PDB file of C-alpha atoms in Angstrom:
ATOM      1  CA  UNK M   1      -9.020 -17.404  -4.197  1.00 66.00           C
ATOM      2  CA  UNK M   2     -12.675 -16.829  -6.044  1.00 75.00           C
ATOM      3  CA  UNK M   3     -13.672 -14.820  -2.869  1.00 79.00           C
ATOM      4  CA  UNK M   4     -10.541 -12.756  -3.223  1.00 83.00           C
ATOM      5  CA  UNK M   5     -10.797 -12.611  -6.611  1.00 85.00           C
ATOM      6  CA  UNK M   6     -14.002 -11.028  -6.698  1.00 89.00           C
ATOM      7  CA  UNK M   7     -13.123  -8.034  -3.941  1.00 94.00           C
ATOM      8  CA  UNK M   8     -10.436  -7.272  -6.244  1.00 96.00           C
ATOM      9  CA  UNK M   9     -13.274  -5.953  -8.264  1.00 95.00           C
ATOM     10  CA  UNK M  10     -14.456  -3.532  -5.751  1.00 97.00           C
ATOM     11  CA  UNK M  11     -12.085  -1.887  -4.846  1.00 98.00           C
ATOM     12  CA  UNK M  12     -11.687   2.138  -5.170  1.00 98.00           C
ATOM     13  CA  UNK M  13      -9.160   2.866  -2.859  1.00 98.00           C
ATOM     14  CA  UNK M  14      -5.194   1.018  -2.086  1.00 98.00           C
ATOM     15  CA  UNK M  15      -3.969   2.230   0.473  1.00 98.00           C
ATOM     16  CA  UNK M  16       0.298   1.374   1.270  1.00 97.00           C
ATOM     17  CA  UNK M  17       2.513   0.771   4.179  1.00 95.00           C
ATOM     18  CA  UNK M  18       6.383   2.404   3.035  1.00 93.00           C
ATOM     19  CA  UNK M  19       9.047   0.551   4.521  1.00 92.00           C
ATOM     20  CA  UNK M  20       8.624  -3.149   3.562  1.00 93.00           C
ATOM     21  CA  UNK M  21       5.970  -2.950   1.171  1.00 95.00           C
ATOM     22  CA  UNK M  22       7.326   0.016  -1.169  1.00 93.00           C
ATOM     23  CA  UNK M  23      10.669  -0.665  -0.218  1.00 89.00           C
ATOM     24  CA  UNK M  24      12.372  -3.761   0.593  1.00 91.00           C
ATOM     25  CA  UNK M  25      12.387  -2.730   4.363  1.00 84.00           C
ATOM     26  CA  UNK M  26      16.430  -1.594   4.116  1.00 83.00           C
ATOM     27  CA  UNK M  27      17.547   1.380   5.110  1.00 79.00           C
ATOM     28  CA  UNK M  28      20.914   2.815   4.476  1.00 80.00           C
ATOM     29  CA  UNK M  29      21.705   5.672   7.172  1.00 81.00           C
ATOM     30  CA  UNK M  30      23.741   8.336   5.697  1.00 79.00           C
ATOM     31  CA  UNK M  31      26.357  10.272   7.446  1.00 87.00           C
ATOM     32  CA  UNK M  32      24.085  13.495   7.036  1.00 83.00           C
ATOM     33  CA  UNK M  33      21.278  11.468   9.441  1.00 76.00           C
ATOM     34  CA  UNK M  34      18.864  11.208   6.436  1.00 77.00           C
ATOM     35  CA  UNK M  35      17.907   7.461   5.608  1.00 77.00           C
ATOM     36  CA  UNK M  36      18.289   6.110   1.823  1.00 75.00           C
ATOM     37  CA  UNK M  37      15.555   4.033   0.687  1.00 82.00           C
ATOM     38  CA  UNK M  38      15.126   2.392  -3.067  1.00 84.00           C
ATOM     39  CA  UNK M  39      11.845   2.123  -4.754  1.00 86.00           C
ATOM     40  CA  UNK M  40      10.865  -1.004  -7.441  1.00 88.00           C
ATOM     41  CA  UNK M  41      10.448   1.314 -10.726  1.00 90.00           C
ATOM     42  CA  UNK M  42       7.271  -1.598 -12.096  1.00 94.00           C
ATOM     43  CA  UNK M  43       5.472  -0.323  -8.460  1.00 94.00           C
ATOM     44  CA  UNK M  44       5.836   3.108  -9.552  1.00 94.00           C
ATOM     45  CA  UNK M  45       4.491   2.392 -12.973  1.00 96.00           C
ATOM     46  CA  UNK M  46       1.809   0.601 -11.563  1.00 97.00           C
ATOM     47  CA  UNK M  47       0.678   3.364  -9.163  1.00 97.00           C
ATOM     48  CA  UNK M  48       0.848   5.993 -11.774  1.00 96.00           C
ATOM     49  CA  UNK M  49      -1.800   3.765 -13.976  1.00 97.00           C
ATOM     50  CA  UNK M  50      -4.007   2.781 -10.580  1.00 98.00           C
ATOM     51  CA  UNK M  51      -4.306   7.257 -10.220  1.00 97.00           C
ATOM     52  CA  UNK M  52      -4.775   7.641 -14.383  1.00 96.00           C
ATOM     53  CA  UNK M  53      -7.613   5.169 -14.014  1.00 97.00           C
ATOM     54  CA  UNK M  54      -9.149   7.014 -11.104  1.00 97.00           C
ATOM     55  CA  UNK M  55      -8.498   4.792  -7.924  1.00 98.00           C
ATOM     56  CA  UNK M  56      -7.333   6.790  -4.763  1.00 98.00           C
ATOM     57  CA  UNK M  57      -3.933   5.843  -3.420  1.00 98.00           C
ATOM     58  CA  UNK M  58      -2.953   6.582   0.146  1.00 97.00           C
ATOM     59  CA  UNK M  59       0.002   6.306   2.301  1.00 95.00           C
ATOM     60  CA  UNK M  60      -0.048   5.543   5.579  1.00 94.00           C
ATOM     61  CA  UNK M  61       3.809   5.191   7.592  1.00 91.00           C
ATOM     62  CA  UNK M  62       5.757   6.073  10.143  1.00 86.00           C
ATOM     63  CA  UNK M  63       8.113   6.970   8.183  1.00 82.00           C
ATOM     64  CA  UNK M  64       9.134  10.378   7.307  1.00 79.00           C
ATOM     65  CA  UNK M  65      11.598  11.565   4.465  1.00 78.00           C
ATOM     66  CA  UNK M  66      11.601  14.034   2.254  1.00 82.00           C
ATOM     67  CA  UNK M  67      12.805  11.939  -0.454  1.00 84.00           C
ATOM     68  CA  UNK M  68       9.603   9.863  -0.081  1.00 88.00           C
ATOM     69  CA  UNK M  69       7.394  12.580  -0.102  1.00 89.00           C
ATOM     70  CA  UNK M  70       8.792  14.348  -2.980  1.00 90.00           C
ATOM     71  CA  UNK M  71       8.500  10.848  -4.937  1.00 91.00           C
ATOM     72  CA  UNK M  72       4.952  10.414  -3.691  1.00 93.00           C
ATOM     73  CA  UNK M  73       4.283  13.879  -4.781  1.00 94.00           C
ATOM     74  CA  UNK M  74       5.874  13.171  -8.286  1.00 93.00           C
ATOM     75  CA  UNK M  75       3.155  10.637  -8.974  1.00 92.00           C
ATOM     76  CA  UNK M  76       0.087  12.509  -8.069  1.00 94.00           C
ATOM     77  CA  UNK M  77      -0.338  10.443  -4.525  1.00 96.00           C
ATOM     78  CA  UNK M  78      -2.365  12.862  -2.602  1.00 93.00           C
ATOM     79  CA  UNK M  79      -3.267  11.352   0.839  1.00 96.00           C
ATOM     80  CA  UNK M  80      -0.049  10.719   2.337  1.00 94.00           C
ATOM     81  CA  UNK M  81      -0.139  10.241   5.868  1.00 93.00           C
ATOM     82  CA  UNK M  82       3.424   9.635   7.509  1.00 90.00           C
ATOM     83  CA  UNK M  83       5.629  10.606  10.579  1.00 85.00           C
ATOM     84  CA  UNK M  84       3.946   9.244  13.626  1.00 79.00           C
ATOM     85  CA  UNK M  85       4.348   6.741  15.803  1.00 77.00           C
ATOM     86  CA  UNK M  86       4.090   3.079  14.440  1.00 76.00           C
ATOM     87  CA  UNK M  87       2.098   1.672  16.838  1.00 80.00           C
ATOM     88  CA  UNK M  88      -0.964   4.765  15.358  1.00 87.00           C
ATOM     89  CA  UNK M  89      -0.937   4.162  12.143  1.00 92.00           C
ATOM     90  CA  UNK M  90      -4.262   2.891  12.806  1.00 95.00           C
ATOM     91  CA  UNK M  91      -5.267   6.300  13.620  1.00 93.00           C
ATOM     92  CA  UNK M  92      -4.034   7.959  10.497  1.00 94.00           C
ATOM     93  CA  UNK M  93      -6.066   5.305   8.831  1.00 96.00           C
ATOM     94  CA  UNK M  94      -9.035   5.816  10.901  1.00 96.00           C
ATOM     95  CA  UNK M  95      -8.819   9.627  10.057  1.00 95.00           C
ATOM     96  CA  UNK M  96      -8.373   9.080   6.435  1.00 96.00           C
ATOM     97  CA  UNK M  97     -11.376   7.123   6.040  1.00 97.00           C
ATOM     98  CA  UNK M  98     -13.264   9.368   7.875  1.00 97.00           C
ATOM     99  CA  UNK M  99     -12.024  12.402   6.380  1.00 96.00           C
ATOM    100  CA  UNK M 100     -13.040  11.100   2.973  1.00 96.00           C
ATOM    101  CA  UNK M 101     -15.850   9.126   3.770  1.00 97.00           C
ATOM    102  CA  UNK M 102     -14.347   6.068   2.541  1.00 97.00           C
ATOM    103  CA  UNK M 103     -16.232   2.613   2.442  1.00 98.00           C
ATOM    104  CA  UNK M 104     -13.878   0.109   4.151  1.00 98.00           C
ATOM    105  CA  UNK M 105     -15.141  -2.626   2.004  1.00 97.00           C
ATOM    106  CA  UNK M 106     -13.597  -0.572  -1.173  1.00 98.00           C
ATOM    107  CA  UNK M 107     -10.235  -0.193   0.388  1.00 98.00           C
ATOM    108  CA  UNK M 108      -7.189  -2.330  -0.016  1.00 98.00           C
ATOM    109  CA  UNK M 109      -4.471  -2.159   2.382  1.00 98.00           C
ATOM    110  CA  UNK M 110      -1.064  -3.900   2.066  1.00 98.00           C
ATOM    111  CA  UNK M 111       1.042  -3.573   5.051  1.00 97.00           C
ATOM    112  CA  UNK M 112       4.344  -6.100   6.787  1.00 97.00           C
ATOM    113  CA  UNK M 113       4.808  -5.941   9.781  1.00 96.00           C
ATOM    114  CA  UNK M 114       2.845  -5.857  13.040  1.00 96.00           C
ATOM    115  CA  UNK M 115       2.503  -2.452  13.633  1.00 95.00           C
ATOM    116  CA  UNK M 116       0.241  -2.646   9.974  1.00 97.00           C
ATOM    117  CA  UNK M 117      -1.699  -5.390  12.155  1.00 97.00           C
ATOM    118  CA  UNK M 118      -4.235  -3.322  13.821  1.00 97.00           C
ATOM    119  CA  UNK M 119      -5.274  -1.884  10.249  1.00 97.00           C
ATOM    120  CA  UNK M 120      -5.398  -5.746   8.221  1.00 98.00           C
ATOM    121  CA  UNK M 121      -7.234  -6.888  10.814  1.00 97.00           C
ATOM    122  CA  UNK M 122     -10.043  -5.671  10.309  1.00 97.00           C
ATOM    123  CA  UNK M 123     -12.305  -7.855   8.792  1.00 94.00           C
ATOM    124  CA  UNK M 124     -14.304  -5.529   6.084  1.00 97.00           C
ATOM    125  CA  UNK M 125     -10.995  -4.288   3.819  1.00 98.00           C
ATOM    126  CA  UNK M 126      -9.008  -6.351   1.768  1.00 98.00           C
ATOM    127  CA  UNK M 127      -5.762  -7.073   4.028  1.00 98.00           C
ATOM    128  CA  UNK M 128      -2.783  -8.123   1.703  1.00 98.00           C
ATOM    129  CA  UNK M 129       1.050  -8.047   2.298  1.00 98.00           C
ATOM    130  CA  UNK M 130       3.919  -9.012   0.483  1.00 98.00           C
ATOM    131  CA  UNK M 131       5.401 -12.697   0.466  1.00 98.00           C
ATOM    132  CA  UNK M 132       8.017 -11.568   2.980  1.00 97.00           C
ATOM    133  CA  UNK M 133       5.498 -10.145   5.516  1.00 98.00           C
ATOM    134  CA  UNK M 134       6.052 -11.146   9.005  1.00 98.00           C
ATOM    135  CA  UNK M 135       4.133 -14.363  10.150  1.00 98.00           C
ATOM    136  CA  UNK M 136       1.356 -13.044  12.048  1.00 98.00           C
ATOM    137  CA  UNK M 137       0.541 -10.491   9.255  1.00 98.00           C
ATOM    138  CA  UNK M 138       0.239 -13.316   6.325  1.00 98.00           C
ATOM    139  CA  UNK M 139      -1.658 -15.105   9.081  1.00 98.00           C
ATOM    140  CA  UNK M 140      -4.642 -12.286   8.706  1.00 97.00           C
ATOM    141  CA  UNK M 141      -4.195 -10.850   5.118  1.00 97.00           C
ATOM    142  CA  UNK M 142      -6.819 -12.295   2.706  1.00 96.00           C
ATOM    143  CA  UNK M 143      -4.019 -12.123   0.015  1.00 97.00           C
ATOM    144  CA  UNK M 144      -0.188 -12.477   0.216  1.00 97.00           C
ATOM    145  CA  UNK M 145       1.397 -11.589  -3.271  1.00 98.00           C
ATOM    146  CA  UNK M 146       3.988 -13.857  -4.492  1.00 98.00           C
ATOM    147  CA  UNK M 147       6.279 -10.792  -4.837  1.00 98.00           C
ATOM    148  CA  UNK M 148       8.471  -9.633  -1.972  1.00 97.00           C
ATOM    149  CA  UNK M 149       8.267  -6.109  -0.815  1.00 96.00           C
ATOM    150  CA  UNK M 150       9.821  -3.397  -2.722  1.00 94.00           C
ATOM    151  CA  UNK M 151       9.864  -5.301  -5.184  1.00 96.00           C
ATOM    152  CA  UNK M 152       6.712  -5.653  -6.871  1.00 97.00           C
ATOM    153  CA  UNK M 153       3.917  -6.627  -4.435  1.00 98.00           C
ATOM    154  CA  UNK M 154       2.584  -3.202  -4.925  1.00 97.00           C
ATOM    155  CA  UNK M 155       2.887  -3.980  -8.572  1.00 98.00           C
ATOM    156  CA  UNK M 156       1.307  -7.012  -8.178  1.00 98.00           C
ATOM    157  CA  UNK M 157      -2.145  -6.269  -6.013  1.00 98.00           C
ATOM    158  CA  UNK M 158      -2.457  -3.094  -8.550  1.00 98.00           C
ATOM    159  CA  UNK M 159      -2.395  -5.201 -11.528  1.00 97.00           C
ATOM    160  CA  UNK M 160      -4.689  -7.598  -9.867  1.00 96.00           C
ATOM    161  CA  UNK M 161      -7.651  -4.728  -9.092  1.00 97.00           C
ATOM    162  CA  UNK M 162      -7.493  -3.367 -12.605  1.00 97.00           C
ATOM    163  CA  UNK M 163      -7.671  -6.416 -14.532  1.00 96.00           C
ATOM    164  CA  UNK M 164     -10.353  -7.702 -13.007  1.00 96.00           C
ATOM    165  CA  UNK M 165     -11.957  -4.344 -13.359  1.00 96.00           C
ATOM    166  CA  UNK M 166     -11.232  -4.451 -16.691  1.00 95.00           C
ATOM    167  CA  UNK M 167      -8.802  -1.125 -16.375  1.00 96.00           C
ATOM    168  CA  UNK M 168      -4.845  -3.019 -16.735  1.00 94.00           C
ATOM    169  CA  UNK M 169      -3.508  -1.952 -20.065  1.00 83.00           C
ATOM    170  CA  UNK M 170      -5.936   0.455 -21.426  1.00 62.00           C
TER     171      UNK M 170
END
């Protein structure tokens, strides 16, 4: 935990699966075709204070609603990367970090399931996922929160960056 404990403090980036790690992974399919999802209000707040205090926040899903990009969009996340197939998310990633010249070794990535797998695999970001995460995705992540998703992981691995940056609460 020491070893985790002090990548928390370098990291610049989190970067967030939707489905399962946002949300609780249900979907509610509405006569009209859309799909309802629900959001854990203390992840919100916790993502609103990760962007006041400068960290990048990124999305990368294959999901695609309008509801969660107009939420995203509400809370300043800028680099949202949705809507293609799950088994390239590891593309969009690839592409964001490139695009931005990110450092791998600043980025946190929580994802659930396996198509997150080829992304918290890799050895120089800090993989995390929720306690709920499938098996073979809490068998790579360096961290699993004790919060399930949608319902406060993302809270959780925020909190954990800032305070031991010194940034929670100010």
């Amino acid at each position: 935990m020491a070893a985790t404990q002090a990548r928390f403090g370098q990291i610049k980036t989190f970067i967030f699966d939707v489905d399962g790690v946002l949300t609780d992974g249900s979907v509610t399919l509405l006569a009209s075709g859309e799909r309802f999802r629900t959001v854990f209000i203390r992840d919100t707040y916790a993502i609103e204070q990760a962007i006041k205090a400068g960290f990048r926040v990124g999305i990368v899903s294959s999901a695609n609603a309008d509801g969660i990009r107009s939420w995203l969009a509400a809370m300043n996340v800028k680099d949202v990367f949705m809507g293609g197939p799950s088994d390239q998310k590891i593309n969009a990633f690839l592409g964001y970090v490139a695009r931005d010249g990110l450092n791998e070794s600043e980025i946190l990535y929580m994802g659930d399931d396996m198509p997150d797998y080829p992304i918290l695999s890799r050895t120089a970001i800090l993989s995390t996922c929720p306690a709920d995460a499938v098996d073979e995705i809490q068998a790579v992540c360096q961290y699993i929160s004790s919060k399930v998703g949608g319902r406060g992981a993302v809270r959780d691995v925020i909190e954990q960056v800032m305070k031991a940056q010194g940034k929670w609460g100010i």
